[in-house]
PDB file of C-alpha atoms in Angstrom:
ATOM      1  CA  MET A   1       0.000   0.000   0.000  1.00 92.00           C
ATOM      2  CA  PRO A   2       1.225   3.555  -0.673  1.00 97.00           C
ATOM      3  CA  VAL A   3       2.213   5.620   2.366  1.00 98.00           C
ATOM      4  CA  ALA A   4       1.713   9.341   3.020  1.00 98.00           C
ATOM      5  CA  ILE A   5       2.810  11.740   5.735  1.00 99.00           C
ATOM      6  CA  ILE A   6       0.308  14.573   6.217  1.00 98.00           C
ATOM      7  CA  THR A   7       1.080  17.438   8.592  1.00 98.00           C
ATOM      8  CA  GLY A   8      -1.686  19.506  10.133  1.00 98.00           C
ATOM      9  CA  ALA A   9      -4.040  16.552   9.733  1.00 98.00           C
ATOM     10  CA  SER A  10      -6.364  16.968  12.720  1.00 97.00           C
ATOM     11  CA  LYS A  11      -8.826  19.227  10.883  1.00 96.00           C
ATOM     12  CA  GLY A  12      -9.496  21.188   7.737  1.00 96.00           C
ATOM     13  CA  LEU A  13      -7.845  20.305   4.458  1.00 98.00           C
ATOM     14  CA  GLY A  14      -5.297  17.968   6.045  1.00 98.00           C
ATOM     15  CA  ARG A  15      -7.957  15.826   7.661  1.00 97.00           C
ATOM     16  CA  ALA A  16     -10.124  15.819   4.527  1.00 97.00           C
ATOM     17  CA  LEU A  17      -7.234  14.699   2.319  1.00 98.00           C
ATOM     18  CA  ALA A  18      -6.204  12.044   4.842  1.00 97.00           C
ATOM     19  CA  ALA A  19      -9.717  10.595   4.874  1.00 96.00           C
ATOM     20  CA  ALA A  20      -9.837  10.518   1.073  1.00 96.00           C
ATOM     21  CA  LEU A  21      -6.460   8.777   0.784  1.00 97.00           C
ATOM     22  CA  ALA A  22      -7.425   6.251   3.456  1.00 96.00           C
ATOM     23  CA  GLY A  23     -10.546   5.502   1.456  1.00 94.00           C
ATOM     24  CA  ARG A  24      -8.266   4.618  -1.441  1.00 94.00           C
ATOM     25  CA  GLY A  25      -6.186   2.230   0.648  1.00 94.00           C
ATOM     26  CA  TRP A  26      -3.294   4.482   1.610  1.00 96.00           C
ATOM     27  CA  ASP A  27      -1.465   4.008   4.907  1.00 97.00           C
ATOM     28  CA  LEU A  28      -0.940   7.263   6.758  1.00 98.00           C
ATOM     29  CA  VAL A  29       1.309   9.052   9.211  1.00 98.00           C
ATOM     30  CA  LEU A  30      -0.599  12.020  10.614  1.00 98.00           C
ATOM     31  CA  ASP A  31       0.716  15.030  12.517  1.00 98.00           C
ATOM     32  CA  ALA A  32      -0.871  17.897  14.435  1.00 98.00           C
ATOM     33  CA  ARG A  33      -0.006  19.955  17.472  1.00 97.00           C
ATOM     34  CA  SER A  34      -3.167  19.059  19.423  1.00 96.00           C
ATOM     35  CA  ALA A  35      -3.236  15.428  20.550  1.00 97.00           C
ATOM     36  CA  GLY A  36      -6.978  15.162  21.183  1.00 96.00           C
ATOM     37  CA  PRO A  37      -8.242  16.325  17.778  1.00 96.00           C
ATOM     38  CA  LEU A  38      -5.503  14.329  16.053  1.00 97.00           C
ATOM     39  CA  ARG A  39      -6.506  11.173  17.921  1.00 96.00           C
ATOM     40  CA  SER A  40     -10.144  11.730  16.943  1.00 94.00           C
ATOM     41  CA  ALA A  41      -9.232  12.202  13.288  1.00 93.00           C
ATOM     42  CA  ALA A  42      -7.023   9.117  13.298  1.00 94.00           C
ATOM     43  CA  GLU A  43      -9.731   6.984  14.887  1.00 92.00           C
ATOM     44  CA  ASP A  44     -12.252   8.044  12.250  1.00 89.00           C
ATOM     45  CA  ILE A  45      -9.815   7.318   9.447  1.00 87.00           C
ATOM     46  CA  TRP A  46      -8.566   4.061  10.961  1.00 83.00           C
ATOM     47  CA  ALA A  47     -12.152   2.782  11.035  1.00 70.00           C
ATOM     48  CA  GLY A  48     -11.907   2.645   7.259  1.00 69.00           C
ATOM     49  CA  GLY A  49      -9.223  -0.042   7.443  1.00 74.00           C
ATOM     50  CA  SER A  50      -6.012   1.799   6.605  1.00 86.00           C
ATOM     51  CA  ARG A  51      -3.005   1.676   8.892  1.00 94.00           C
ATOM     52  CA  VAL A  52      -2.813   5.064  10.602  1.00 96.00           C
ATOM     53  CA  THR A  53      -0.034   6.334  12.851  1.00 97.00           C
ATOM     54  CA  ALA A  54      -0.917   9.551  14.681  1.00 98.00           C
ATOM     55  CA  LEU A  55       2.001  11.496  16.141  1.00 98.00           C
ATOM     56  CA  PRO A  56       1.136  14.738  17.944  1.00 98.00           C
ATOM     57  CA  GLY A  57       3.891  17.300  17.877  1.00 98.00           C
ATOM     58  CA  ASP A  58       5.225  20.431  16.253  1.00 98.00           C
ATOM     59  CA  VAL A  59       6.787  20.244  12.796  1.00 98.00           C
ATOM     60  CA  THR A  60       9.331  22.862  13.850  1.00 98.00           C
ATOM     61  CA  ASP A  61      10.823  20.252  16.221  1.00 98.00           C
ATOM     62  CA  ALA A  62      13.592  18.164  14.644  1.00 98.00           C
ATOM     63  CA  ALA A  63      12.945  15.112  16.832  1.00 98.00           C
ATOM     64  CA  HIS A  64       9.282  15.130  15.865  1.00 98.00           C
ATOM     65  CA  ARG A  65      10.124  15.307  12.165  1.00 98.00           C
ATOM     66  CA  ALA A  66      12.465  12.342  12.581  1.00 98.00           C
ATOM     67  CA  ASP A  67       9.660  10.413  14.291  1.00 98.00           C
ATOM     68  CA  LEU A  68       7.286  11.115  11.395  1.00 98.00           C
ATOM     69  CA  VAL A  69       9.741   9.755   8.849  1.00 98.00           C
ATOM     70  CA  ALA A  70      10.592   6.753  11.029  1.00 98.00           C
ATOM     71  CA  ALA A  71       6.875   5.945  11.246  1.00 98.00           C
ATOM     72  CA  ALA A  72       6.586   6.081   7.452  1.00 98.00           C
ATOM     73  CA  ARG A  73       9.594   3.795   7.123  1.00 98.00           C
ATOM     74  CA  ALA A  74       7.907   1.317   9.490  1.00 98.00           C
ATOM     75  CA  LEU A  75       4.835   1.320   7.217  1.00 97.00           C
ATOM     76  CA  GLY A  76       6.979   0.471   4.202  1.00 97.00           C
ATOM     77  CA  GLY A  77       8.262   3.720   2.693  1.00 98.00           C
ATOM     78  CA  LEU A  78       7.016   7.141   1.664  1.00 98.00           C
ATOM     79  CA  ASP A  79       5.114   7.852  -1.534  1.00 98.00           C
ATOM     80  CA  LEU A  80       3.692  11.263  -0.624  1.00 98.00           C
ATOM     81  CA  LEU A  81       4.680  14.029   1.789  1.00 99.00           C
ATOM     82  CA  VAL A  82       2.014  16.668   2.367  1.00 99.00           C
ATOM     83  CA  ASN A  83       3.252  19.882   3.986  1.00 98.00           C
ATOM     84  CA  ASN A  84      -0.060  21.265   5.219  1.00 98.00           C
ATOM     85  CA  ALA A  85       0.647  22.554   8.746  1.00 98.00           C
ATOM     86  CA  SER A  86       0.592  26.362   8.783  1.00 98.00           C
ATOM     87  CA  ALA A  87       0.996  29.303  11.149  1.00 98.00           C
ATOM     88  CA  LEU A  88      -0.319  32.819  10.601  1.00 98.00           C
ATOM     89  CA  GLY A  89       2.276  34.792  12.542  1.00 97.00           C
ATOM     90  CA  SER A  90      -0.434  36.902  14.148  1.00 98.00           C
ATOM     91  CA  GLU A  91      -4.003  36.072  15.168  1.00 97.00           C
ATOM     92  CA  PRO A  92      -5.869  38.005  13.937  1.00 98.00           C
ATOM     93  CA  LEU A  93      -3.714  39.234  11.082  1.00 98.00           C
ATOM     94  CA  VAL A  94      -2.329  42.757  11.375  1.00 98.00           C
ATOM     95  CA  ARG A  95      -0.626  45.311   9.136  1.00 98.00           C
ATOM     96  CA  LEU A  96       3.122  45.045   8.681  1.00 98.00           C
ATOM     97  CA  ASP A  97       3.692  48.066  10.914  1.00 98.00           C
ATOM     98  CA  ALA A  98       2.144  46.087  13.786  1.00 98.00           C
ATOM     99  CA  LEU A  99       3.381  42.591  12.926  1.00 98.00           C
ATOM    100  CA  PRO A 100       5.512  41.185  15.755  1.00 98.00           C
ATOM    101  CA  VAL A 101       8.889  40.151  14.412  1.00 98.00           C
ATOM    102  CA  ALA A 102       8.629  37.035  16.560  1.00 98.00           C
ATOM    103  CA  GLY A 103       5.358  36.229  14.801  1.00 98.00           C
ATOM    104  CA  LEU A 104       6.981  36.519  11.392  1.00 98.00           C
ATOM    105  CA  ARG A 105       9.763  34.210  12.544  1.00 98.00           C
ATOM    106  CA  ALA A 106       7.181  31.703  13.768  1.00 98.00           C
ATOM    107  CA  ALA A 107       5.325  31.787  10.438  1.00 98.00           C
ATOM    108  CA  LEU A 108       8.560  31.301   8.502  1.00 98.00           C
ATOM    109  CA  GLU A 109       9.619  28.441  10.793  1.00 98.00           C
ATOM    110  CA  THR A 110       6.323  26.572  10.385  1.00 98.00           C
ATOM    111  CA  ASN A 111       5.484  27.432   6.780  1.00 98.00           C
ATOM    112  CA  ALA A 112       8.901  27.334   5.110  1.00 98.00           C
ATOM    113  CA  VAL A 113      11.750  26.095   7.311  1.00 98.00           C
ATOM    114  CA  ALA A 114       9.940  23.057   8.731  1.00 98.00           C
ATOM    115  CA  PRO A 115       8.679  21.816   5.331  1.00 98.00           C
ATOM    116  CA  LEU A 116      12.209  21.991   3.926  1.00 98.00           C
ATOM    117  CA  ALA A 117      13.615  20.227   6.981  1.00 98.00           C
ATOM    118  CA  LEU A 118      10.961  17.514   6.699  1.00 98.00           C
ATOM    119  CA  VAL A 119      11.787  17.033   3.010  1.00 98.00           C
ATOM    120  CA  GLN A 120      15.460  16.704   3.920  1.00 98.00           C
ATOM    121  CA  GLU A 121      14.592  14.118   6.582  1.00 98.00           C
ATOM    122  CA  ALA A 122      12.381  12.167   4.187  1.00 98.00           C
ATOM    123  CA  LEU A 123      14.401  12.488   1.000  1.00 98.00           C
ATOM    124  CA  VAL A 124      15.941   9.012   1.044  1.00 98.00           C
ATOM    125  CA  LEU A 125      12.515   7.379   1.330  1.00 98.00           C
ATOM    126  CA  LEU A 126      10.985   9.696  -1.264  1.00 98.00           C
ATOM    127  CA  ARG A 127      13.764   8.932  -3.742  1.00 98.00           C
ATOM    128  CA  GLU A 128      13.418   5.186  -3.165  1.00 98.00           C
ATOM    129  CA  CYS A 129       9.681   5.354  -3.915  1.00 97.00           C
ATOM    130  CA  GLY A 130       9.852   7.942  -6.706  1.00 97.00           C
ATOM    131  CA  GLY A 131       7.515   9.881  -4.456  1.00 98.00           C
ATOM    132  CA  SER A 132       5.797  13.242  -4.416  1.00 98.00           C
ATOM    133  CA  VAL A 133       5.821  16.355  -2.239  1.00 98.00           C
ATOM    134  CA  LEU A 134       2.635  18.407  -2.013  1.00 98.00           C
ATOM    135  CA  SER A 135       2.993  21.710  -0.166  1.00 98.00           C
ATOM    136  CA  VAL A 136      -0.086  23.776   0.606  1.00 98.00           C
ATOM    137  CA  SER A 137       0.523  27.384  -0.432  1.00 98.00           C
ATOM    138  CA  SER A 138      -1.813  30.366  -0.703  1.00 98.00           C
ATOM    139  CA  ASP A 139      -2.802  33.097  -3.118  1.00 97.00           C
ATOM    140  CA  ALA A 140      -1.254  35.426  -0.508  1.00 98.00           C
ATOM    141  CA  ALA A 141       2.115  34.108  -1.715  1.00 98.00           C
ATOM    142  CA  VAL A 142       1.671  35.873  -5.056  1.00 98.00           C
ATOM    143  CA  GLU A 143      -0.865  38.640  -4.356  1.00 98.00           C
ATOM    144  CA  ALA A 144      -0.489  41.660  -2.049  1.00 98.00           C
ATOM    145  CA  TYR A 145      -3.360  41.724   0.455  1.00 98.00           C
ATOM    146  CA  PRO A 146      -3.321  44.161   3.382  1.00 98.00           C
ATOM    147  CA  THR A 147      -2.576  42.369   6.707  1.00 98.00           C
ATOM    148  CA  TRP A 148      -1.487  39.169   4.912  1.00 98.00           C
ATOM    149  CA  GLY A 149       2.139  40.259   4.495  1.00 98.00           C
ATOM    150  CA  GLY A 150       3.842  38.009   7.037  1.00 98.00           C
ATOM    151  CA  TYR A 151       1.844  34.912   6.172  1.00 98.00           C
ATOM    152  CA  GLY A 152       2.140  35.622   2.458  1.00 98.00           C
ATOM    153  CA  ALA A 153       5.901  36.063   2.726  1.00 98.00           C
ATOM    154  CA  SER A 154       6.243  32.691   4.446  1.00 98.00           C
ATOM    155  CA  LYS A 155       4.172  30.995   1.741  1.00 98.00           C
ATOM    156  CA  ALA A 156       6.156  32.760  -0.982  1.00 98.00           C
ATOM    157  CA  ALA A 157       9.291  31.298   0.588  1.00 98.00           C
ATOM    158  CA  LEU A 158       7.645  27.869   0.536  1.00 98.00           C
ATOM    159  CA  ASP A 159       6.805  28.336  -3.158  1.00 98.00           C
ATOM    160  CA  GLN A 160      10.404  29.207  -4.048  1.00 98.00           C
ATOM    161  CA  LEU A 161      11.816  26.317  -2.034  1.00 98.00           C
ATOM    162  CA  SER A 162       9.380  23.997  -3.808  1.00 98.00           C
ATOM    163  CA  ALA A 163      10.302  25.342  -7.234  1.00 98.00           C
ATOM    164  CA  VAL A 164      14.004  24.812  -6.612  1.00 98.00           C
ATOM    165  CA  LEU A 165      13.388  21.358  -5.130  1.00 98.00           C
ATOM    166  CA  ALA A 166      11.562  20.411  -8.326  1.00 98.00           C
ATOM    167  CA  GLN A 167      14.628  21.399 -10.347  1.00 98.00           C
ATOM    168  CA  GLU A 168      17.069  19.632  -8.063  1.00 98.00           C
ATOM    169  CA  GLU A 169      15.037  16.422  -7.688  1.00 98.00           C
ATOM    170  CA  PRO A 170      13.673  15.577 -11.160  1.00 98.00           C
ATOM    171  CA  GLY A 171      12.896  12.046  -9.999  1.00 98.00           C
ATOM    172  CA  LEU A 172      10.241  13.408  -7.634  1.00 98.00           C
ATOM    173  CA  ARG A 173       7.010  15.236  -8.345  1.00 98.00           C
ATOM    174  CA  VAL A 174       6.826  18.488  -6.391  1.00 98.00           C
ATOM    175  CA  TRP A 175       3.576  20.420  -6.261  1.00 98.00           C
ATOM    176  CA  TRP A 176       2.916  23.701  -4.468  1.00 98.00           C
ATOM    177  CA  VAL A 177      -0.794  24.312  -4.442  1.00 98.00           C
ATOM    178  CA  ASP A 178      -3.070  27.250  -3.679  1.00 98.00           C
ATOM    179  CA  PRO A 179      -6.183  25.546  -2.243  1.00 98.00           C
ATOM    180  CA  GLY A 180      -8.442  28.553  -2.800  1.00 95.00           C
ATOM    181  CA  ASP A 181     -10.671  30.309  -0.288  1.00 94.00           C
ATOM    182  CA  LEU A 182     -11.917  27.654   2.116  1.00 96.00           C
ATOM    183  CA  ARG A 183     -13.931  27.644   5.331  1.00 94.00           C
ATOM    184  CA  THR A 184     -11.199  26.750   7.810  1.00 94.00           C
ATOM    185  CA  ASP A 185     -10.269  27.529  11.392  1.00 93.00           C
ATOM    186  CA  LEU A 186      -7.080  29.138  10.081  1.00 94.00           C
ATOM    187  CA  TYR A 187      -9.061  31.682   8.072  1.00 94.00           C
ATOM    188  CA  THR A 188     -11.371  32.382  11.015  1.00 94.00           C
ATOM    189  CA  ALA A 189      -8.347  33.024  13.226  1.00 95.00           C
ATOM    190  CA  ALA A 190      -6.842  35.262  10.548  1.00 95.00           C
ATOM    191  CA  VAL A 191      -9.939  37.400   9.931  1.00 95.00           C
ATOM    192  CA  PRO A 192     -12.429  36.702  12.744  1.00 95.00           C
ATOM    193  CA  GLU A 193     -14.730  39.554  11.739  1.00 93.00           C
ATOM    194  CA  ASP A 194     -15.307  38.086   8.281  1.00 91.00           C
ATOM    195  CA  ASP A 195     -18.264  35.759   7.769  1.00 87.00           C
ATOM    196  CA  SER A 196     -16.756  32.675   6.153  1.00 84.00           C
ATOM    197  CA  SER A 197     -19.966  30.620   6.124  1.00 86.00           C
ATOM    198  CA  GLY A 198     -20.298  31.048   2.365  1.00 89.00           C
ATOM    199  CA  ARG A 199     -16.844  29.697   1.652  1.00 94.00           C
ATOM    200  CA  PRO A 200     -16.460  26.119   0.385  1.00 94.00           C
ATOM    201  CA  LEU A 201     -15.613  23.421   2.898  1.00 96.00           C
ATOM    202  CA  PRO A 202     -12.093  21.946   2.774  1.00 97.00           C
ATOM    203  CA  GLU A 203     -13.497  18.695   1.375  1.00 97.00           C
ATOM    204  CA  SER A 204     -14.362  20.536  -1.830  1.00 97.00           C
ATOM    205  CA  ALA A 205     -10.664  20.946  -2.660  1.00 97.00           C
ATOM    206  CA  VAL A 206      -9.789  17.267  -2.238  1.00 98.00           C
ATOM    207  CA  PRO A 207     -10.840  15.968  -5.707  1.00 96.00           C
ATOM    208  CA  ALA A 208      -8.468  18.441  -7.370  1.00 97.00           C
ATOM    209  CA  LEU A 209      -5.599  17.327  -5.125  1.00 97.00           C
ATOM    210  CA  LEU A 210      -6.374  13.691  -5.837  1.00 97.00           C
ATOM    211  CA  GLY A 211      -6.272  14.529  -9.524  1.00 95.00           C
ATOM    212  CA  LEU A 212      -2.691  15.722  -9.139  1.00 96.00           C
ATOM    213  CA  ILE A 213      -1.737  12.602  -7.210  1.00 96.00           C
ATOM    214  CA  ASP A 214      -3.571  10.126  -9.440  1.00 94.00           C
ATOM    215  CA  GLY A 215      -2.332  11.693 -12.638  1.00 89.00           C
ATOM    216  CA  ALA A 216       1.272  12.020 -11.459  1.00 82.00           C
ATOM    217  CA  ALA A 217       1.035  15.628 -12.632  1.00 92.00           C
ATOM    218  CA  PRO A 218       4.332  17.305 -13.484  1.00 97.00           C
ATOM    219  CA  SER A 219       6.009  19.415 -10.845  1.00 98.00           C
ATOM    220  CA  GLY A 220       4.723  22.959 -10.608  1.00 98.00           C
ATOM    221  CA  ARG A 221       2.465  25.494  -8.924  1.00 98.00           C
ATOM    222  CA  TYR A 222      -1.238  24.714  -9.122  1.00 98.00           C
ATOM    223  CA  SER A 223      -4.444  26.422  -8.057  1.00 98.00           C
ATOM    224  CA  VAL A 224      -7.360  24.309  -6.862  1.00 97.00           C
ATOM    225  CA  PRO A 225      -9.937  26.700  -8.406  1.00 96.00           C
ATOM    226  CA  ALA A 226      -8.164  26.375 -11.780  1.00 95.00           C
ATOM    227  CA  LEU A 227      -7.986  22.596 -11.443  1.00 93.00           C
ATOM    228  CA  GLN A 228     -11.669  22.481 -10.558  1.00 93.00           C
ATOM    229  CA  ALA A 229     -12.516  24.570 -13.609  1.00 89.00           C
ATOM    230  CA  ALA A 230     -10.551  22.147 -15.796  1.00 82.00           C
ATOM    231  CA  LEU A 231     -12.494  19.214 -14.357  1.00 72.00           C
ATOM    232  CA  ARG A 232     -15.870  20.707 -15.264  1.00 71.00           C
TER     233      ARG A 232
END
């Protein structure tokens, strides 16, 4: 069975993608900072029959990253690494003149440094399996939105790291993907005054991501709304 590591898998897009992959017979290593929600997600997914290893922890911690990769190795290898865990840098988001420098550092550590470090940790397994890396980006990485500067900068860094990784590792597929505007806890924390009830649920983005995975799409930057339009 193919094996995936998914970070930030206790809720939102990470949990939705994990459930979809489990339904297709994938074995999973799941990460999140909060043990309780992660355990609940893993139990729901495990009920479908896949082997699921849930490891609560912070992706910015080197020992935790090593544990994630060791768990994948114990399941047989690593076919897919999903860098989904994210940090805003400030909750709610604020203008750059009020952004705490420590918050920017935290966003960069979670959204750019940790994904690269996890790729480095997992690279031997990924190369052995001819695997894929899917990193969840944002339109804030390429568009200038007031108050989204710190978060957008961290996702722009993730995009550039992904683009270079794709050049350096032609035997892997590397995708950096804007999931579109979704109804997530992250968005609510970012802009609590905004009514997000009309936004699509995270599950709506999963078919487009599965299309990338199933089709072994070439490395590159993708937008879920554009992929959805192509599927219509």
